[in-house]
Each structure stands twice: as C-alpha cells, then as structure tokens.
Coordinates of N, CA and C in Angstrom, one line a residue:
M69 N 201.0 -19.1 -78.2 CA 200.2 -18.2 -77.5 C 201.0 -17.4 -76.5
W70 N 200.9 -16.1 -76.5 CA 201.5 -15.3 -75.5 C 200.7 -14.1 -75.3
A71 N 201.0 -13.4 -74.2 CA 200.3 -12.2 -73.8 C 201.2 -11.3 -73.0
T72 N 201.0 -10.0 -73.0 CA 201.6 -9.1 -72.1 C 200.5 -8.6 -71.3
V73 N 200.6 -8.7 -69.9 CA 199.6 -8.3 -69.0 C 200.2 -7.0 -68.3
P74 N 199.8 -5.9 -68.6 CA 200.3 -4.6 -68.0 C 200.0 -4.6 -66.5
Q75 N 198.8 -5.1 -66.1 CA 198.5 -5.1 -64.7 C 197.5 -6.2 -64.4
W76 N 197.8 -6.9 -63.3 CA 196.8 -8.0 -62.8 C 195.9 -7.4 -61.8
Q77 N 194.7 -8.0 -61.8 CA 193.7 -7.6 -60.8 C 194.2 -8.2 -59.4
N78 N 193.7 -7.7 -58.3 CA 194.1 -8.3 -57.1 C 193.8 -9.8 -57.0
A79 N 194.7 -10.5 -56.4 CA 194.5 -12.0 -56.3 C 193.3 -12.3 -55.5
V80 N 192.5 -13.3 -55.9 CA 191.3 -13.7 -55.2 C 191.4 -15.2 -54.8
S81 N 191.1 -15.5 -53.6 CA 191.1 -16.9 -53.1 C 190.1 -17.7 -53.9
L82 N 190.4 -18.9 -54.3 CA 189.4 -19.8 -55.0 C 188.4 -20.2 -54.1
G83 N 188.7 -20.3 -52.8 CA 187.7 -20.5 -51.8 C 187.2 -22.0 -51.6
K84 N 187.8 -22.9 -52.4 CA 187.5 -24.3 -52.2 C 188.6 -25.1 -52.8
S85 N 188.7 -26.4 -52.3 CA 189.7 -27.3 -52.9 C 189.2 -27.8 -54.2
I86 N 190.1 -28.1 -55.1 CA 189.8 -28.6 -56.4 C 190.6 -29.8 -56.7
S87 N 190.0 -30.9 -57.2 CA 190.7 -32.1 -57.3 C 190.9 -32.5 -58.8
N88 N 190.6 -31.7 -59.7 CA 190.9 -32.0 -61.2 C 190.9 -30.8 -62.0
L89 N 191.4 -30.8 -63.2 CA 191.5 -29.7 -64.1 C 190.1 -29.2 -64.6
A90 N 189.2 -30.2 -64.8 CA 187.9 -29.8 -65.4 C 187.1 -29.0 -64.4
D91 N 187.2 -29.2 -63.1 CA 186.6 -28.4 -62.0 C 187.2 -27.1 -61.9
L92 N 188.6 -27.1 -62.0 CA 189.4 -25.9 -61.9 C 189.0 -24.9 -63.1
E93 N 188.8 -25.5 -64.3 CA 188.4 -24.7 -65.4 C 187.1 -24.0 -65.2
K94 N 186.2 -24.7 -64.7 CA 184.8 -24.2 -64.4 C 185.0 -23.0 -63.4
L95 N 185.7 -23.2 -62.4 CA 185.9 -22.2 -61.3 C 186.6 -20.9 -61.9
I96 N 187.7 -21.1 -62.7 CA 188.4 -20.0 -63.3 C 187.3 -19.3 -64.2
E97 N 186.5 -19.9 -65.0 CA 185.6 -19.3 -65.9 C 184.6 -18.4 -65.0
T98 N 184.1 -19.1 -64.0 CA 183.1 -18.3 -63.1 C 183.8 -17.1 -62.5
K99 N 184.9 -17.2 -61.9 CA 185.7 -16.1 -61.2 C 186.0 -15.1 -62.3
A100 N 186.4 -15.4 -63.5 CA 186.7 -14.4 -64.5 C 185.4 -13.6 -65.0
R101 N 184.3 -14.4 -65.1 CA 183.1 -13.6 -65.4 C 182.7 -12.6 -64.3
L102 N 182.8 -13.1 -63.1 CA 182.5 -12.2 -62.0 C 183.5 -10.9 -61.9
A103 N 184.7 -11.1 -62.4 CA 185.7 -10.1 -62.4 C 185.5 -9.2 -63.7
G104 N 184.6 -9.5 -64.5 CA 184.4 -8.6 -65.6 C 185.0 -9.0 -66.9
L105 N 185.6 -10.2 -67.0 CA 186.3 -10.6 -68.2 C 185.2 -11.2 -69.2
D106 N 185.5 -11.1 -70.4 CA 184.7 -11.7 -71.4 C 185.2 -13.2 -71.6
T107 N 184.5 -14.1 -71.1 CA 185.0 -15.5 -71.1 C 184.8 -16.2 -72.4
A108 N 184.2 -15.5 -73.4 CA 184.1 -16.0 -74.8 C 185.4 -15.8 -75.5
T109 N 186.4 -15.0 -75.0 CA 187.7 -14.8 -75.6 C 188.7 -15.4 -74.7
N110 N 189.8 -15.7 -75.2 CA 190.9 -16.3 -74.4 C 191.5 -15.2 -73.5
F111 N 192.0 -15.7 -72.3 CA 192.6 -14.7 -71.4 C 193.7 -15.5 -70.5
P112 N 194.8 -14.8 -70.2 CA 195.8 -15.4 -69.3 C 195.3 -15.4 -67.9
N113 N 196.0 -16.2 -67.1 CA 195.7 -16.3 -65.7 C 196.9 -16.9 -64.9
Q114 N 196.9 -16.7 -63.6 CA 197.9 -17.3 -62.8 C 197.2 -17.9 -61.5
L115 N 197.8 -18.9 -61.0 CA 197.4 -19.4 -59.7 C 198.6 -19.4 -58.8
Q116 N 198.5 -19.0 -57.6 CA 199.6 -18.9 -56.7 C 199.2 -19.6 -55.4
G117 N 200.1 -20.4 -54.8 CA 199.8 -21.0 -53.5 C 200.4 -22.4 -53.4
N118 N 199.8 -23.2 -52.6 CA 200.3 -24.5 -52.3 C 199.4 -25.5 -53.0
F119 N 200.1 -26.3 -53.9 CA 199.5 -27.4 -54.7 C 199.5 -28.7 -54.0
T120 N 198.3 -29.2 -53.8 CA 198.2 -30.5 -53.0 C 199.0 -31.6 -53.8
R121 N 198.7 -31.6 -55.1 CA 199.4 -32.5 -56.1 C 199.4 -31.9 -57.4
V122 N 200.5 -32.0 -58.1 CA 200.5 -31.6 -59.5 C 201.3 -32.6 -60.3
K123 N 200.7 -33.0 -61.4 CA 201.3 -33.9 -62.4 C 201.7 -33.0 -63.6
Y124 N 202.9 -33.1 -64.0 CA 203.3 -32.3 -65.1 C 204.4 -33.0 -65.9
H125 N 204.7 -32.4 -67.1 CA 205.7 -33.1 -67.9 C 206.6 -32.0 -68.6
V126 N 207.8 -32.5 -68.9 CA 208.6 -31.6 -69.8 C 208.9 -32.4 -71.0
V127 N 209.1 -31.8 -72.1 CA 209.5 -32.4 -73.4 C 211.0 -32.5 -73.4
M128 N 211.5 -33.6 -73.7 CA 213.0 -33.8 -73.6 C 213.5 -33.7 -75.1
P129 N 214.5 -33.0 -75.3 CA 215.1 -32.8 -76.6 C 215.9 -34.1 -77.0
P130 N 216.0 -34.3 -78.3 CA 216.8 -35.5 -78.7 C 218.2 -35.4 -78.2
S131 N 218.8 -36.5 -77.8 CA 220.2 -36.5 -77.3 C 221.2 -36.4 -78.5
A132 N 222.4 -36.3 -78.3 CA 223.4 -36.1 -79.3 C 223.4 -37.4 -80.3
Q133 N 223.0 -38.5 -79.7 CA 223.0 -39.7 -80.6 C 221.7 -39.8 -81.3
G134 N 220.8 -38.9 -81.3 CA 219.6 -38.9 -82.0 C 218.4 -39.6 -81.4
K135 N 218.7 -40.1 -80.1 CA 217.6 -40.8 -79.4 C 217.0 -39.9 -78.4
H136 N 215.8 -40.1 -78.0 CA 215.2 -39.3 -77.0 C 215.6 -39.7 -75.6
T137 N 215.8 -38.8 -74.7 CA 216.1 -39.1 -73.4 C 214.8 -39.0 -72.6
G138 N 214.9 -39.2 -71.3 CA 213.6 -39.2 -70.5 C 212.8 -40.5 -70.7
S139 N 211.6 -40.5 -70.3 CA 210.8 -41.7 -70.3 C 209.3 -41.4 -70.1
A140 N 208.6 -42.4 -69.9 CA 207.2 -42.3 -69.4 C 206.2 -41.9 -70.4
S141 N 206.5 -41.4 -71.6 CA 205.5 -41.2 -72.6 C 205.6 -42.3 -73.7
P142 N 204.6 -42.5 -74.4 CA 204.7 -43.5 -75.5 C 205.8 -43.3 -76.5
T143 N 206.1 -42.0 -76.7 CA 207.1 -41.7 -77.7 C 208.5 -41.6 -77.0
G144 N 208.5 -41.6 -75.7 CA 209.8 -41.5 -75.0 C 210.4 -40.0 -75.0
S145 N 209.6 -39.0 -75.4 CA 210.1 -37.7 -75.6 C 209.7 -36.8 -74.3
E146 N 208.9 -37.4 -73.5 CA 208.5 -36.6 -72.4 C 208.9 -37.2 -71.1
L147 N 209.2 -36.4 -70.1 CA 209.5 -36.8 -68.8 C 208.4 -36.5 -67.9
A148 N 207.6 -37.5 -67.4 CA 206.5 -37.3 -66.5 C 207.0 -37.1 -65.1
L149 N 206.4 -36.1 -64.4 CA 206.8 -35.7 -63.1 C 205.6 -35.5 -62.2
Q150 N 205.8 -35.6 -60.9 CA 204.7 -35.3 -59.9 C 205.3 -34.7 -58.7
A151 N 204.6 -33.8 -58.1 CA 205.0 -33.2 -56.8 C 203.8 -33.1 -55.9
K152 N 204.0 -33.2 -54.6 CA 202.9 -33.1 -53.7 C 203.3 -32.1 -52.6
E153 N 202.3 -31.3 -52.2 CA 202.4 -30.3 -51.2 C 203.6 -29.4 -51.5
K154 N 203.6 -28.8 -52.6 CA 204.6 -27.8 -53.1 C 203.9 -26.4 -53.4
S155 N 204.6 -25.4 -53.0 CA 204.2 -24.1 -53.3 C 204.7 -23.7 -54.7
G156 N 203.9 -22.9 -55.4 CA 204.4 -22.5 -56.7 C 203.4 -21.6 -57.4
T157 N 203.6 -21.4 -58.7 CA 202.8 -20.5 -59.5 C 202.5 -21.2 -60.8
T158 N 201.3 -21.0 -61.3 CA 201.0 -21.5 -62.6 C 200.8 -20.3 -63.4
V159 N 201.0 -20.4 -64.7 CA 200.7 -19.4 -65.7 C 200.1 -20.0 -66.9
G160 N 199.1 -19.5 -67.4 CA 198.4 -20.1 -68.6 C 197.4 -19.3 -69.2
F161 N 196.7 -20.0 -70.1 CA 195.5 -19.4 -70.8 C 194.2 -20.2 -70.6
F162 N 193.1 -19.5 -70.7 CA 191.8 -20.1 -70.7 C 191.2 -19.7 -72.0
S163 N 190.6 -20.7 -72.7 CA 190.0 -20.4 -74.0 C 189.0 -21.5 -74.4
K164 N 187.8 -21.2 -74.6 CA 186.8 -22.1 -75.1 C 186.9 -22.2 -76.6
K165 N 187.6 -21.4 -77.3 CA 187.7 -21.4 -78.7 C 188.9 -22.1 -79.3
H166 N 189.8 -22.6 -78.4 CA 191.1 -23.2 -78.9 C 191.3 -24.6 -78.3
E167 N 190.2 -25.3 -78.1 CA 190.3 -26.7 -77.6 C 191.0 -27.5 -78.7
G168 N 192.1 -28.2 -78.3 CA 192.8 -29.0 -79.3 C 193.7 -28.2 -80.1
V169 N 193.8 -26.9 -80.0 CA 194.7 -26.1 -80.7 C 195.9 -25.8 -79.8
F170 N 195.7 -25.1 -78.7 CA 196.8 -24.9 -77.7 C 196.4 -25.5 -76.4
T171 N 195.2 -26.1 -76.4 CA 194.9 -26.9 -75.2 C 194.7 -28.3 -75.7
H172 N 194.7 -29.3 -74.6 CA 194.4 -30.6 -75.0 C 192.9 -30.8 -75.4
S173 N 192.6 -31.8 -76.2 CA 191.2 -32.1 -76.5 C 190.4 -32.3 -75.2
G174 N 189.3 -31.7 -75.1 CA 188.5 -31.8 -73.9 C 188.8 -30.8 -72.8
S175 N 189.8 -29.9 -73.1 CA 190.3 -28.9 -72.1 C 190.2 -27.6 -72.6
Y176 N 189.9 -26.6 -71.6 CA 189.9 -25.2 -72.0 C 191.1 -24.4 -71.5
S177 N 192.1 -25.2 -70.9 CA 193.1 -24.4 -70.4 C 194.5 -25.0 -70.8
H178 N 195.5 -24.1 -70.8 CA 196.8 -24.6 -71.0 C 197.6 -23.9 -69.9
L179 N 198.2 -24.8 -69.0 CA 198.9 -24.3 -67.9 C 200.3 -24.8 -67.7
H180 N 201.2 -24.0 -67.3 CA 202.5 -24.4 -66.9 C 202.7 -24.1 -65.4
V181 N 203.6 -24.8 -64.7 CA 203.8 -24.6 -63.4 C 205.3 -24.3 -63.1
S182 N 205.6 -23.5 -62.1 CA 206.9 -23.2 -61.6 C 206.8 -23.4 -60.1
L183 N 207.5 -24.4 -59.7 CA 207.5 -24.8 -58.2 C 208.6 -24.1 -57.4
E184 N 208.4 -24.1 -56.1 CA 209.4 -23.4 -55.2 C 210.8 -23.9 -55.4
N185 N 210.9 -25.2 -55.7 CA 212.2 -25.8 -55.8 C 212.9 -25.5 -57.2
G186 N 212.2 -24.8 -58.0 CA 212.8 -24.5 -59.3 C 212.3 -25.4 -60.5
D187 N 211.7 -26.5 -60.2 CA 211.1 -27.3 -61.2 C 209.9 -26.7 -61.9
S188 N 209.8 -27.0 -63.2 CA 208.6 -26.4 -64.0 C 208.3 -27.3 -65.1
G189 N 207.1 -27.1 -65.7 CA 206.7 -28.0 -66.8 C 205.3 -27.8 -67.1
H190 N 204.7 -28.5 -68.0 CA 203.4 -28.4 -68.5 C 202.4 -29.2 -67.6
I191 N 201.4 -28.6 -67.1 CA 200.5 -29.3 -66.2 C 199.6 -30.3 -66.9
D192 N 199.5 -31.6 -66.4 CA 198.6 -32.6 -66.9 C 197.5 -32.7 -66.0
D193 N 197.6 -32.6 -64.6 CA 196.6 -32.6 -63.6 C 197.0 -31.9 -62.4
L194 N 196.0 -31.3 -61.7 CA 196.3 -30.4 -60.5 C 195.3 -30.6 -59.4
N195 N 195.8 -30.7 -58.3 CA 194.9 -30.7 -57.1 C 195.3 -29.6 -56.2
I196 N 194.4 -28.7 -55.8 CA 194.7 -27.5 -55.0 C 193.9 -27.3 -53.8
G197 N 194.4 -26.7 -52.8 CA 193.6 -26.3 -51.6 C 192.8 -25.0 -51.8
A198 N 192.0 -24.8 -50.9 CA 191.1 -23.6 -50.9 C 191.9 -22.3 -50.7
D199 N 193.1 -22.3 -50.3 CA 193.9 -21.1 -50.1 C 194.6 -20.7 -51.4
V200 N 194.6 -21.4 -52.4 CA 195.2 -21.0 -53.7 C 194.5 -19.7 -54.3
R201 N 195.3 -18.8 -54.7 CA 194.7 -17.5 -55.2 C 194.9 -17.5 -56.8
L202 N 193.8 -16.9 -57.4 CA 193.8 -16.7 -58.8 C 194.1 -15.2 -59.1
L203 N 194.9 -15.0 -60.1 CA 195.1 -13.7 -60.7 C 194.6 -13.6 -62.1
L204 N 193.9 -12.6 -62.4 CA 193.4 -12.3 -63.8 C 193.8 -11.0 -64.2
P205 N 193.9 -10.8 -65.6 CA 194.3 -9.5 -66.1 C 193.3 -8.4 -65.7
R206 N 193.8 -7.2 -65.5 CA 192.9 -6.1 -65.3 C 192.4 -5.7 -66.6
T207 N 191.0 -5.3 -66.6 CA 190.4 -5.0 -67.8 C 190.4 -3.5 -68.1

C-alpha cells in the first residue's frame, strides 16, 4: 500500500490521551469523518508529537549464514523494541476494508513510526498524550 499526498490538511490536536491502538483508531476515524473524509475508503494519516510509549518492531533479514538475527518473535525474524517519552512521527493507513490484508487481524490501521533519535519500525502498540497532532489528506 502506498499513496501520494499532494497536500495535508492543517494538523489537529487529538485533544486527549490514548492508551491503545483500538481507541486511537476510533479517534482517527471520528476526526477523519469530521474533516470530510470518506471513512469507508482507506486513507493515509500521520501523527506528530510526543509518544508516551511506543512498542514497535523491525523485521530482521537473514544473516549471511542463513540464520535469522534479532530476537523476541516466535520465528526469530523480528526485533521487538520499545521507547518511552520520545518525539516522532507516524505514517500509515486507516482502512475498514483491509483488516488482515495490510493491517493485523482485529485492526483497521497500519502504522510505522520514525522517532527523533532515528529509530523506526512497525507499530505494535502506542500510548500518546493529548498534545499529539493528526494530519489527514486534503480532499
């Protein structure tokens, strides 16, 4: 999944702390609907600000010996990471039509994070403060 966003709407504060991805997805859907987006179709989005806690992973390529590097996943091919109180940006998609396709089963979003220290990866869980801002594509 990819998108080109010619122009983003002005960033809007989420206005409340969020302690899990399910609640974040509900808030993104509500804010998108209020911003005039058709939430029955998939759309890209960004979050910017300070993340209270973010759990994320990166997929590790096989080493030269044919073994996986990294750890923490049952297959040993993912490196599980966590950061607290870090500023950064997420970029991802929201879609109610692609659950289990490009989102995890039970989820409507696929998000990646880029943190201020240069770390990045696929988000598994996210806690954010009320000051985090949401960016949606201009319609």
